PDB file of C-alpha atoms and ligand atoms in Angstrom:
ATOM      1  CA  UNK A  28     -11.950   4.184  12.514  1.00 51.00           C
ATOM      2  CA  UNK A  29     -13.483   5.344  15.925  1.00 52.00           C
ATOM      3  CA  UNK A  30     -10.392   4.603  17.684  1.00 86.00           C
ATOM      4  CA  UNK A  31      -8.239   6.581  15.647  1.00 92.00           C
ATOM      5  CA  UNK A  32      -6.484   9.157  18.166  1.00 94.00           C
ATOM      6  CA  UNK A  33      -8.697  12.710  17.775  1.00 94.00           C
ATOM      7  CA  UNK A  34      -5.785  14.328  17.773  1.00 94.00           C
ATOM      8  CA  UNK A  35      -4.327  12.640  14.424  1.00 95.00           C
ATOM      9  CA  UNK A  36      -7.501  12.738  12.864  1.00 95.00           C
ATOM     10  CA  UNK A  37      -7.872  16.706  13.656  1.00 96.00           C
ATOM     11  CA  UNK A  38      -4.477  16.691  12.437  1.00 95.00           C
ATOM     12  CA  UNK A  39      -4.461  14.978   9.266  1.00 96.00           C
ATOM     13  CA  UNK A  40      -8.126  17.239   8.512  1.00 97.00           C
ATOM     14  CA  UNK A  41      -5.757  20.077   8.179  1.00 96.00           C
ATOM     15  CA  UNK A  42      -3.470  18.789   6.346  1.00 96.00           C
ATOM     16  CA  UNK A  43      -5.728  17.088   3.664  1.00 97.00           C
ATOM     17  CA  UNK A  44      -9.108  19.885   3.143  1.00 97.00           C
ATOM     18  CA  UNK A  45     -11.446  18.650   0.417  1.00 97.00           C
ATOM     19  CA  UNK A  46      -9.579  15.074   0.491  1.00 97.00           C
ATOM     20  CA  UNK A  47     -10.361  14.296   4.281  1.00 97.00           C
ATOM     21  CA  UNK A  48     -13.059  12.630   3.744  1.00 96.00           C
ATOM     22  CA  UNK A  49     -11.796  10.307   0.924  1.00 96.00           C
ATOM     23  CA  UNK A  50      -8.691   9.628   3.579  1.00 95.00           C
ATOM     24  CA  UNK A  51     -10.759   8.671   6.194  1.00 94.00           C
ATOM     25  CA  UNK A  52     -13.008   6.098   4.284  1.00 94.00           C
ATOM     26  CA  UNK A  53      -9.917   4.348   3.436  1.00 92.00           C
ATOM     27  CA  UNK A  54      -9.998   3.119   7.107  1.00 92.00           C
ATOM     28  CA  UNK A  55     -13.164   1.449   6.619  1.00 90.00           C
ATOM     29  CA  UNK A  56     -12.060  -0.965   3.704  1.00 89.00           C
ATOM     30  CA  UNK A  57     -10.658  -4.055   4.212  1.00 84.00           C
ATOM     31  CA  UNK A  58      -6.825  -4.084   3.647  1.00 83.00           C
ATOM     32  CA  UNK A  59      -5.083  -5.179   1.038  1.00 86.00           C
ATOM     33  CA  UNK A  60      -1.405  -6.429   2.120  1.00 90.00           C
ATOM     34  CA  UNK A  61       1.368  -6.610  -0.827  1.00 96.00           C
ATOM     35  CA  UNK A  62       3.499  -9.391  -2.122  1.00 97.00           C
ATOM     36  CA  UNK A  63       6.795  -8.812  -4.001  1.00 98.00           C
ATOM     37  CA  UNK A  64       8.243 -11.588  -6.117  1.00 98.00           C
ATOM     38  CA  UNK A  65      12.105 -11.689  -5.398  1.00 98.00           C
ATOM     39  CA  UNK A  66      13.908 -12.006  -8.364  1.00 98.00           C
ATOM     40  CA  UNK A  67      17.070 -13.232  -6.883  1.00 98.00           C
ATOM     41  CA  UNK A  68      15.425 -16.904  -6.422  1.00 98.00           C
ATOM     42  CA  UNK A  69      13.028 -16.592  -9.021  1.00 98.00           C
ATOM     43  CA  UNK A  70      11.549 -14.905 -12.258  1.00 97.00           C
ATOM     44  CA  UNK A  71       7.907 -13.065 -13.262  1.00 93.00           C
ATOM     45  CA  UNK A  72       7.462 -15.772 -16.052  1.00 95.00           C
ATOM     46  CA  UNK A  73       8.148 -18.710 -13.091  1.00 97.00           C
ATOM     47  CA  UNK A  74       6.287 -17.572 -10.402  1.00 97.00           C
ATOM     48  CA  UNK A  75       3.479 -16.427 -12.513  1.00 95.00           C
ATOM     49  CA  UNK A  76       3.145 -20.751 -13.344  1.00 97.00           C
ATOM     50  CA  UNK A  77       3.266 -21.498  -9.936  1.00 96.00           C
ATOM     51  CA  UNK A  78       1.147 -18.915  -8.225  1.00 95.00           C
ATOM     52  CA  UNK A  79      -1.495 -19.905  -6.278  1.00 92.00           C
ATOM     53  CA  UNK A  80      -2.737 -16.909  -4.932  1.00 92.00           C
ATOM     54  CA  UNK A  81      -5.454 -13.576  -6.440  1.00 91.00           C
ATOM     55  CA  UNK A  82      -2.495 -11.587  -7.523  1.00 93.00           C
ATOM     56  CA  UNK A  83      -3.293  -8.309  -8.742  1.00 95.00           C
ATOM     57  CA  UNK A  84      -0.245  -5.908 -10.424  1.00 96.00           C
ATOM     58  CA  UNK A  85       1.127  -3.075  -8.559  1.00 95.00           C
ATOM     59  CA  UNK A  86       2.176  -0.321 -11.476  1.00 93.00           C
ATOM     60  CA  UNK A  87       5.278   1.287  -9.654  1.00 93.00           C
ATOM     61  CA  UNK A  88       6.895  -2.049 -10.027  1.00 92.00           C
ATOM     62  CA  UNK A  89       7.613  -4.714 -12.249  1.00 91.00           C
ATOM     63  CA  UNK A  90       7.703  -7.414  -9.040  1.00 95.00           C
ATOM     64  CA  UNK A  91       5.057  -6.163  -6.997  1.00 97.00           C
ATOM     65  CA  UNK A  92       1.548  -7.304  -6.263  1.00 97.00           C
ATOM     66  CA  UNK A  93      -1.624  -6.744  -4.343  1.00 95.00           C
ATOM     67  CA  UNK A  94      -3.624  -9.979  -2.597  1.00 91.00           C
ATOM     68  CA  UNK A  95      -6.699  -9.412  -0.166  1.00 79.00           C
ATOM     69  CA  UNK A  96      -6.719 -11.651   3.007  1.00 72.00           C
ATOM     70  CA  UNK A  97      -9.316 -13.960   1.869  1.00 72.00           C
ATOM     71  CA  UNK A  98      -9.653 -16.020   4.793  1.00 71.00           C
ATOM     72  CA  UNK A  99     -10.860 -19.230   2.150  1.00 72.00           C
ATOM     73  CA  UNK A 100      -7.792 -18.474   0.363  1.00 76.00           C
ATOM     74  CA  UNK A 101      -4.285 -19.920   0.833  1.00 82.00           C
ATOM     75  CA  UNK A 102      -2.588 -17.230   3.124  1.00 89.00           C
ATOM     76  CA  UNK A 103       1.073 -16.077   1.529  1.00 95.00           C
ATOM     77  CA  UNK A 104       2.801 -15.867   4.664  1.00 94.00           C
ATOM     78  CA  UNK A 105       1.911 -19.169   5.667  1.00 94.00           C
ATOM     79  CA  UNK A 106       2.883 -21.135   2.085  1.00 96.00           C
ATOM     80  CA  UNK A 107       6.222 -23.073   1.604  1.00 97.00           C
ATOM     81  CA  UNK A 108       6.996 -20.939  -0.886  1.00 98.00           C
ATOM     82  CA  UNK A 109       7.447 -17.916   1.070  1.00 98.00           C
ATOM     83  CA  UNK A 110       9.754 -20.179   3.365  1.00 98.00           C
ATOM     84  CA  UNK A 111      11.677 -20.405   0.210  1.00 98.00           C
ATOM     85  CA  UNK A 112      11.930 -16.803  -0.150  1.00 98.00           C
ATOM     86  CA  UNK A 113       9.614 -16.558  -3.528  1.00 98.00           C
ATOM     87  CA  UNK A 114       8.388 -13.355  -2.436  1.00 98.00           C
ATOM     88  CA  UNK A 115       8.802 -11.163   0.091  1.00 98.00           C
ATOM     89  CA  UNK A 116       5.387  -9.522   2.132  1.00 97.00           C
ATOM     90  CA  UNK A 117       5.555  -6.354   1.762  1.00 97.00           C
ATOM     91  CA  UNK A 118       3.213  -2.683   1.685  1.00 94.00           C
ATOM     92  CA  UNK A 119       2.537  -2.057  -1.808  1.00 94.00           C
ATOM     93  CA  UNK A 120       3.978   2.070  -0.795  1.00 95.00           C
ATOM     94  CA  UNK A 121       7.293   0.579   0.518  1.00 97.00           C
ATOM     95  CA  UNK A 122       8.212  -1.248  -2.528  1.00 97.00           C
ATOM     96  CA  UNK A 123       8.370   1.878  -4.608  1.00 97.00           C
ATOM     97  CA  UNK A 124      11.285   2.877  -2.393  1.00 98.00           C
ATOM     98  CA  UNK A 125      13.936   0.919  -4.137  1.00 98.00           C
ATOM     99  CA  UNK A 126      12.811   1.452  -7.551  1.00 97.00           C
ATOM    100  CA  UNK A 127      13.650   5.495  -6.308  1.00 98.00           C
ATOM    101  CA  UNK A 128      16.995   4.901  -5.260  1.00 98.00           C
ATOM    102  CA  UNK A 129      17.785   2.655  -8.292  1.00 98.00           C
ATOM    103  CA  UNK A 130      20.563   0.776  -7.005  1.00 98.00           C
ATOM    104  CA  UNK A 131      22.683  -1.127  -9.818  1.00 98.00           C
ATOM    105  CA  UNK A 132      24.367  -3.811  -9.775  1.00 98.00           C
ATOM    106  CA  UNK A 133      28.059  -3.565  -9.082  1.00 98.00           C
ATOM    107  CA  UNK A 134      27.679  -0.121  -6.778  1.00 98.00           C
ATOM    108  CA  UNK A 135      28.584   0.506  -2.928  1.00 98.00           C
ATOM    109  CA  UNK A 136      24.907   0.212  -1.007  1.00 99.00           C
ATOM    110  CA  UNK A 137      24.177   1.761   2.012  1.00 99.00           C
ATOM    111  CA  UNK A 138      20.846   0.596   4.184  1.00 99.00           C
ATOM    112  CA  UNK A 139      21.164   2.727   6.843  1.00 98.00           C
ATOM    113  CA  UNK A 140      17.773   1.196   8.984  1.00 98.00           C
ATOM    114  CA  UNK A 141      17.730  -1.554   7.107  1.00 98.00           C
ATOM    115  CA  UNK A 142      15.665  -4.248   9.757  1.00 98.00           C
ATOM    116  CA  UNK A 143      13.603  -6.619   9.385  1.00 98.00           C
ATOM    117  CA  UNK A 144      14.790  -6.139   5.541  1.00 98.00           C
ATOM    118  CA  UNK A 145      12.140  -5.191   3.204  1.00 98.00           C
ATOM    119  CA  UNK A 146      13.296  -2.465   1.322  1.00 98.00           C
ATOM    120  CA  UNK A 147      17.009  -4.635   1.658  1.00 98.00           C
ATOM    121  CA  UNK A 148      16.054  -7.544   0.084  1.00 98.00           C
ATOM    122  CA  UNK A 149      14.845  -5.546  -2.989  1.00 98.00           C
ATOM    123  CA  UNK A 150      17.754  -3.591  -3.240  1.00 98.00           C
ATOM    124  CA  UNK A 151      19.611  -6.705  -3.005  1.00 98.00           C
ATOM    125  CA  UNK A 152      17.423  -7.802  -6.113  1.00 98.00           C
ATOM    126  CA  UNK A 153      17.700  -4.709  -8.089  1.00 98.00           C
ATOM    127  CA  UNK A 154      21.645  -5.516  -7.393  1.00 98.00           C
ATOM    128  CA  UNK A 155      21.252  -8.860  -8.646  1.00 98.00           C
ATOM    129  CA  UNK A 156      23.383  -9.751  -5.631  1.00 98.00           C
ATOM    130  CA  UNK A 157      26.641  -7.784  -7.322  1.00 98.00           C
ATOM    131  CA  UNK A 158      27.968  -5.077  -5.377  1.00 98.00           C
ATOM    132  CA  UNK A 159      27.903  -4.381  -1.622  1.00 98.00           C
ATOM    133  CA  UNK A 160      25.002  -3.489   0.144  1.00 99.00           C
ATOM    134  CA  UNK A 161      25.617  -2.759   3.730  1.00 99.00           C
ATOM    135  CA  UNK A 162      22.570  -3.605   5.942  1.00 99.00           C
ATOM    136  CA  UNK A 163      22.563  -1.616   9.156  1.00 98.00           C
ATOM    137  CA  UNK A 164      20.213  -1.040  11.969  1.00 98.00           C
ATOM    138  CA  UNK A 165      20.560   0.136  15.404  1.00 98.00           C
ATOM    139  CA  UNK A 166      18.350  -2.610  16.929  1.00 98.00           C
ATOM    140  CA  UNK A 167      20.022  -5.595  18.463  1.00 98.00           C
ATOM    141  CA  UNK A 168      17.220  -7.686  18.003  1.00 98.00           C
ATOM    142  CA  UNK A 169      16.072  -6.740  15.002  1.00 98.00           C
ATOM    143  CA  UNK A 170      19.118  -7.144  12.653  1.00 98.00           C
ATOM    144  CA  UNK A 171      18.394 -10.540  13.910  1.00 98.00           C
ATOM    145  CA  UNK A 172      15.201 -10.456  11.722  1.00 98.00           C
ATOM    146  CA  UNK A 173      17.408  -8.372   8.869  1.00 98.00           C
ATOM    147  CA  UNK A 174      19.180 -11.424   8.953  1.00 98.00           C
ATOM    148  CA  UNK A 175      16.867 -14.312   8.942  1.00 98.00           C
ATOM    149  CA  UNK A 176      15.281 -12.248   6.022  1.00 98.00           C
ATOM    150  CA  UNK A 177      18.224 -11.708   3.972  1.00 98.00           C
ATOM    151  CA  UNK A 178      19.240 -15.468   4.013  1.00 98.00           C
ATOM    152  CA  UNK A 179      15.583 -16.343   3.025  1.00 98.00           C
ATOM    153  CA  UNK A 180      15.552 -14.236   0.341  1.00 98.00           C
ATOM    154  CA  UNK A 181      19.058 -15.600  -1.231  1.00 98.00           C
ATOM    155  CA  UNK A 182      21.150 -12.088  -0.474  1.00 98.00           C
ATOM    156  CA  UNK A 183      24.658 -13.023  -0.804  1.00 98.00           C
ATOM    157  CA  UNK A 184      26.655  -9.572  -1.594  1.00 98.00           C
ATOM    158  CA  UNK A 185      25.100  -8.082   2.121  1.00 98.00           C
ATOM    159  CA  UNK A 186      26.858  -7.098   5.314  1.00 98.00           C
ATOM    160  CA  UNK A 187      24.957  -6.656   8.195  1.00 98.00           C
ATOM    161  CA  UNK A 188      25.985  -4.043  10.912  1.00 98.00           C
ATOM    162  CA  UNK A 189      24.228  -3.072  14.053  1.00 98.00           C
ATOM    163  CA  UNK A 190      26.016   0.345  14.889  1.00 98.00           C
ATOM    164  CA  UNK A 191      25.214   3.712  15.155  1.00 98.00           C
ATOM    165  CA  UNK A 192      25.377   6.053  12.303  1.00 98.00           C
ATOM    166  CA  UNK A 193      27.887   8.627  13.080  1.00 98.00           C
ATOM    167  CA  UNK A 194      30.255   5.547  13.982  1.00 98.00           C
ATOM    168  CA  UNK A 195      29.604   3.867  10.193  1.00 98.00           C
ATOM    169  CA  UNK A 196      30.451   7.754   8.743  1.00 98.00           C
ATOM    170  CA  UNK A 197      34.285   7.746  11.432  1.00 98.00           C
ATOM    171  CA  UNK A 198      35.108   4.160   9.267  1.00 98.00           C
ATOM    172  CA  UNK A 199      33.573   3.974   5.812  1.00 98.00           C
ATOM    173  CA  UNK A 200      33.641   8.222   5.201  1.00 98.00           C
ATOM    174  CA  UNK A 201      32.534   9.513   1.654  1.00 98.00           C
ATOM    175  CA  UNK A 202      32.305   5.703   0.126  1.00 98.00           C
ATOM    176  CA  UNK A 203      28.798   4.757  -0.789  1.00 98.00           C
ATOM    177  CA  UNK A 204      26.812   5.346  -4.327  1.00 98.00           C
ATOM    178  CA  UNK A 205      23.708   5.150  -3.079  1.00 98.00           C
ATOM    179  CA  UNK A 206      22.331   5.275   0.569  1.00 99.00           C
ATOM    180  CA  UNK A 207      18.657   4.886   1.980  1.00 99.00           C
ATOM    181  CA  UNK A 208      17.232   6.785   5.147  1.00 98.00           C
ATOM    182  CA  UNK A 209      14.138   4.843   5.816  1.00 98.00           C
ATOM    183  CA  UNK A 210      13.676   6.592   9.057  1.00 98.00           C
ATOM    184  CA  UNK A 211      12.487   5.489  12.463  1.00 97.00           C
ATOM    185  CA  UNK A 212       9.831   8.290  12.715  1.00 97.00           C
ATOM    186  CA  UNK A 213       5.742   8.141  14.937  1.00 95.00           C
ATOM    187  CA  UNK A 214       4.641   5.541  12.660  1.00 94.00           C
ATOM    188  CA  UNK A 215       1.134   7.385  11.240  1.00 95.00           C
ATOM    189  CA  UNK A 216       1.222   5.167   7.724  1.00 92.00           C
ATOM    190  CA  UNK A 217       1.051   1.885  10.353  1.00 91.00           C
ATOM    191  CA  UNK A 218      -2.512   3.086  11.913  1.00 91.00           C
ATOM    192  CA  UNK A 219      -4.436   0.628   9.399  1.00 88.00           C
ATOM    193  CA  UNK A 220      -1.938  -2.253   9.224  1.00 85.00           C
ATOM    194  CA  UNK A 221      -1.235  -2.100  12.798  1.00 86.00           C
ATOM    195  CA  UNK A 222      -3.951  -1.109  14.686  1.00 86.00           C
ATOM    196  CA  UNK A 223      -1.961  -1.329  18.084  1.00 88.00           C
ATOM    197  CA  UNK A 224       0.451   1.754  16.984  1.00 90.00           C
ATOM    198  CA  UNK A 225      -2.225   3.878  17.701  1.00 91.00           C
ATOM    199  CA  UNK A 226      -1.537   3.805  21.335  1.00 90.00           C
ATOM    200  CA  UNK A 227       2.087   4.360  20.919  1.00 89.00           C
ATOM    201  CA  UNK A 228       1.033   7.895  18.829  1.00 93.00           C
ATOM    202  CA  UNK A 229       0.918  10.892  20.677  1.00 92.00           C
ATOM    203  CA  UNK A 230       0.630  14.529  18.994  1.00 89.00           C
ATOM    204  CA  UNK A 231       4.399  15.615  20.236  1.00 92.00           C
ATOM    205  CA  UNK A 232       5.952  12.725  18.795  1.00 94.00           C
ATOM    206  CA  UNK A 233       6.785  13.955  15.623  1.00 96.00           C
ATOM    207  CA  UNK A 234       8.918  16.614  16.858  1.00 95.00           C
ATOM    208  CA  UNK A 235      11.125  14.558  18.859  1.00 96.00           C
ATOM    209  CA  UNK A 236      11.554  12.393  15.542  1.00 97.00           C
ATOM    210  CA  UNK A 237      12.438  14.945  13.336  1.00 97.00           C
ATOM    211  CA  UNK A 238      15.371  15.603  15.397  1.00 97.00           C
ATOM    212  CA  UNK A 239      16.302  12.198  15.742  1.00 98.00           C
ATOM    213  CA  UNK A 240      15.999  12.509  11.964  1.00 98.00           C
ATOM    214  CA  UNK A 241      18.227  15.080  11.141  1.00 98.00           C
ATOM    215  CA  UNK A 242      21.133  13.921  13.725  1.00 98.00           C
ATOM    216  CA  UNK A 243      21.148  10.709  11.542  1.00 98.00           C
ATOM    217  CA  UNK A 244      20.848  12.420   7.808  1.00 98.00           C
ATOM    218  CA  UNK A 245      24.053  14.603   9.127  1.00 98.00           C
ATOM    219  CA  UNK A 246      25.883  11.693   9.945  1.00 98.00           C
ATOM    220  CA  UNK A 247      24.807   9.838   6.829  1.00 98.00           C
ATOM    221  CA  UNK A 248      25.359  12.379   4.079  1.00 98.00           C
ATOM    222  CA  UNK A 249      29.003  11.767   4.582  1.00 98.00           C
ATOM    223  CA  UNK A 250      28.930   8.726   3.692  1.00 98.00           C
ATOM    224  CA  UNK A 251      27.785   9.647   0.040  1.00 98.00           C
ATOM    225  CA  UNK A 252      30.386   9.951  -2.897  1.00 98.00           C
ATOM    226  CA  UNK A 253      29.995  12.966  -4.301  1.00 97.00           C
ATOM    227  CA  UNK A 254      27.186  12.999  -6.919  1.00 97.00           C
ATOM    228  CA  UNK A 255      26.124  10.154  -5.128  1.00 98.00           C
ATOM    229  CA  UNK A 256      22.353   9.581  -4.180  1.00 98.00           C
ATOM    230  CA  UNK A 257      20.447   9.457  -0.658  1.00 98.00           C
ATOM    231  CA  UNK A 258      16.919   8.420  -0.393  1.00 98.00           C
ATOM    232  CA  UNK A 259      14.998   9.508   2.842  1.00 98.00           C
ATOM    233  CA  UNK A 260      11.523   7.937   3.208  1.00 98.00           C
ATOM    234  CA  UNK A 261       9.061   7.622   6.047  1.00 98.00           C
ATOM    235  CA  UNK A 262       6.351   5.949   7.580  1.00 97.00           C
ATOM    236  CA  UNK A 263       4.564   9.292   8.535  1.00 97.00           C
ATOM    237  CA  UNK A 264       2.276  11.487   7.534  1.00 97.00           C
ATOM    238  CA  UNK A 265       3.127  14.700   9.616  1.00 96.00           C
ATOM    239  CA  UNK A 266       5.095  17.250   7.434  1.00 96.00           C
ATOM    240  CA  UNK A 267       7.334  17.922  10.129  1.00 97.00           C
ATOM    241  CA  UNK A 268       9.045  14.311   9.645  1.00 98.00           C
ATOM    242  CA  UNK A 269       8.962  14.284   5.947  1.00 98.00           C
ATOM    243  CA  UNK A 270       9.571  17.950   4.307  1.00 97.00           C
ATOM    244  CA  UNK A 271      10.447  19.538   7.451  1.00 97.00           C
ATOM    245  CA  UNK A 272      13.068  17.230   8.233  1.00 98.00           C
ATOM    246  CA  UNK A 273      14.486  17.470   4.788  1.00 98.00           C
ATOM    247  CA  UNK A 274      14.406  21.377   4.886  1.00 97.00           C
ATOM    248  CA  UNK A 275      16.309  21.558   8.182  1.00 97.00           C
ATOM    249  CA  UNK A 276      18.918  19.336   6.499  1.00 97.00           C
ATOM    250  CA  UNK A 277      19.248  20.879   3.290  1.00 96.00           C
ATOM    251  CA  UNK A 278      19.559  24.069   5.049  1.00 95.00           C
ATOM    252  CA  UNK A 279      22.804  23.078   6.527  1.00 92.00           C
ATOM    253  CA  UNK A 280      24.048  21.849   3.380  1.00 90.00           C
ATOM    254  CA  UNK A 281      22.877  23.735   0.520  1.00 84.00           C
TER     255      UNK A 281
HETATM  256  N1  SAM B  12      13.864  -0.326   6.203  1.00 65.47           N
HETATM  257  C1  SAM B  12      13.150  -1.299   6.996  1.00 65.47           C
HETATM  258  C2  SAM B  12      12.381  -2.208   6.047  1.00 65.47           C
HETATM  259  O1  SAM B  12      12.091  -1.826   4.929  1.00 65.47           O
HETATM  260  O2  SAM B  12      12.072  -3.344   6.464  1.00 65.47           O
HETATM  261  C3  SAM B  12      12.227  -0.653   8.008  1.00 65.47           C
HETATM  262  C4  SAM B  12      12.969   0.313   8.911  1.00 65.47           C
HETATM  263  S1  SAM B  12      12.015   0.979  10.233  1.00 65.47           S
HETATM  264  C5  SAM B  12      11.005   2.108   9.420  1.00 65.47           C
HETATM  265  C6  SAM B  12      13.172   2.011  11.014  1.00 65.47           C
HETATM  266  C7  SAM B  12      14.370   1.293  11.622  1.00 65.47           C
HETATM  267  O3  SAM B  12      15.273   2.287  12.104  1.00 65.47           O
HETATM  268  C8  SAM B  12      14.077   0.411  12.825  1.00 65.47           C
HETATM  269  O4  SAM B  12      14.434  -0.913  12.515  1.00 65.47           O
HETATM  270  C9  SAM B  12      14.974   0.962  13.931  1.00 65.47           C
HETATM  271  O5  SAM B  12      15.573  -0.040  14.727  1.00 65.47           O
HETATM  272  C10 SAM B  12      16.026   1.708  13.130  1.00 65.47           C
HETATM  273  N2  SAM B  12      16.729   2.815  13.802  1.00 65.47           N
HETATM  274  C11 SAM B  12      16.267   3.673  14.745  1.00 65.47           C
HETATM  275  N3  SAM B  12      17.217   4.583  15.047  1.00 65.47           N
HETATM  276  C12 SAM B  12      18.296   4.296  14.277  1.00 65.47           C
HETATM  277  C13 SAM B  12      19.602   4.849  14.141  1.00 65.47           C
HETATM  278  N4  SAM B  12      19.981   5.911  14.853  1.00 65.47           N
HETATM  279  N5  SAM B  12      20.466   4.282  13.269  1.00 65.47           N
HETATM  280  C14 SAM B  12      20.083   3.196  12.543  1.00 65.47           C
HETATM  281  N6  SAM B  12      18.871   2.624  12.622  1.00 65.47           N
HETATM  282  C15 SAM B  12      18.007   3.158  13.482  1.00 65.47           C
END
């Protein structure tokens, strides 16, 4: 908690009044990382047999869980079965993502920063692998890990792209049903699963981001059908990122 940057904490004070304190105390606990069952290898009713882990239900979706790291426990990462692609590690927040943009099976799926793959891998799921979902992210290396992660996890209706967004809107234009924003932005929501992205923080980031955010909504909103859906998420707090950046978009287009 101590080395929390002053500056996020002063921050994020304003932001929450009375429920500061409450916020901050969360730091203290001991974290609780998520697992989600993939459905594409197997079902609730199977893996619920064959689980050996302290499961406990997430209710924003019907395949996720919670598990503490109990270090006298079997550690999920570390068990064949996530080798097999079982499950997929994952923060309890992110998995509610996909159940938002309700991808079906069948439709035209666009992941526009789709590595390493979480939030992929359960569209894929929620696609039951009919359809095309294309997986993009700028990062060489990391659609690298999109890939590893989608072969795990049994995705066979994905194509993976590494290119920028304005060049996917110049070949596919208005084609996709559904396309996710899950937006490089400064990273706030990582402070307690990642204590080393506190040093990356800085209070000006967030502006720089939200720029960065709304080049790439402009170049992905036309790749939407019409009456299509976008989902933009975030890994930030900072209002700038999440409702400013939608405002200065929808401004533009509304
Ligand atoms: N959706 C991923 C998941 O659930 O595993 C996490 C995505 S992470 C929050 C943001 C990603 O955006 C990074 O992988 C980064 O490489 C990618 N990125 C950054 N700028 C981009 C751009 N202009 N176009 C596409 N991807 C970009």
């Amino acid at each position: 908690m101590s080395d929390l940057p002053q500056a996020y904490l002063s921050q994020m004070r304003h932001l929450l009044g009375d429920e500061y304190q409450a916020f901050k105390e969360v730091y203290d606990r001991p974290f609780k990382n998520g697992l989600r069952i993939n459905t594409l290898k197997t079902t609730q009713e199977e893996f619920q047999r064959i689980n050996p882990f302290d499961l406990e239900p997430i209710p924003w979706t019907n395949s996720g869980f919670r598990f503490s790291s109990d270090p006298d426990r079997e550690k999920p990462g570390r068990h064949p079965y996530h080798a097999a692609g079982l499950y997929y590690l994952q923060e309890p927040t992110a998995m509610l993502v996909a159940e938002v943009l309700d991808p079906k099976p069948g439709e035209r799926v666009l992941d526009l920063a789709a590595a390493p793959g979480g939030k992929a891998t359960h569209i894929a799921a929620l696609m039951k692998n009919k359809g095309l979902l294309v997986a993009n992210d700028i990062d060489p290396k990391r659609v690298w890990d999109l890939a590893e992660n989608l072969e795990r996890c049994g995705v066979r209706n994905a194509v993976i792209t590494n290119e920028r967004p304005q060049k996917l809107a110049d070949f596919f234009g208005p084609f996709f049903d559904k396309i996710l924003v899950d937006a490089p932005c400064s990273g706030e929501a990582l402070f307690r699963k990642n204590p080393s992205s506190r040093d990356q923080w800085h209070p000006n980031l967030a502006k720089g981001c939200s720029r960065r955010q709304v080049r790439i909504l402009e170049s992905t909103s036309q790749m939407l059908k019409p009456n299509g859906r976008l989902v933009y998420t975030t890994c930030t707090f900072t209002p700038e990122e999440n409702e400013g950046t939608i405002a200065r978009f929808l401004k533009k287009h509304l």
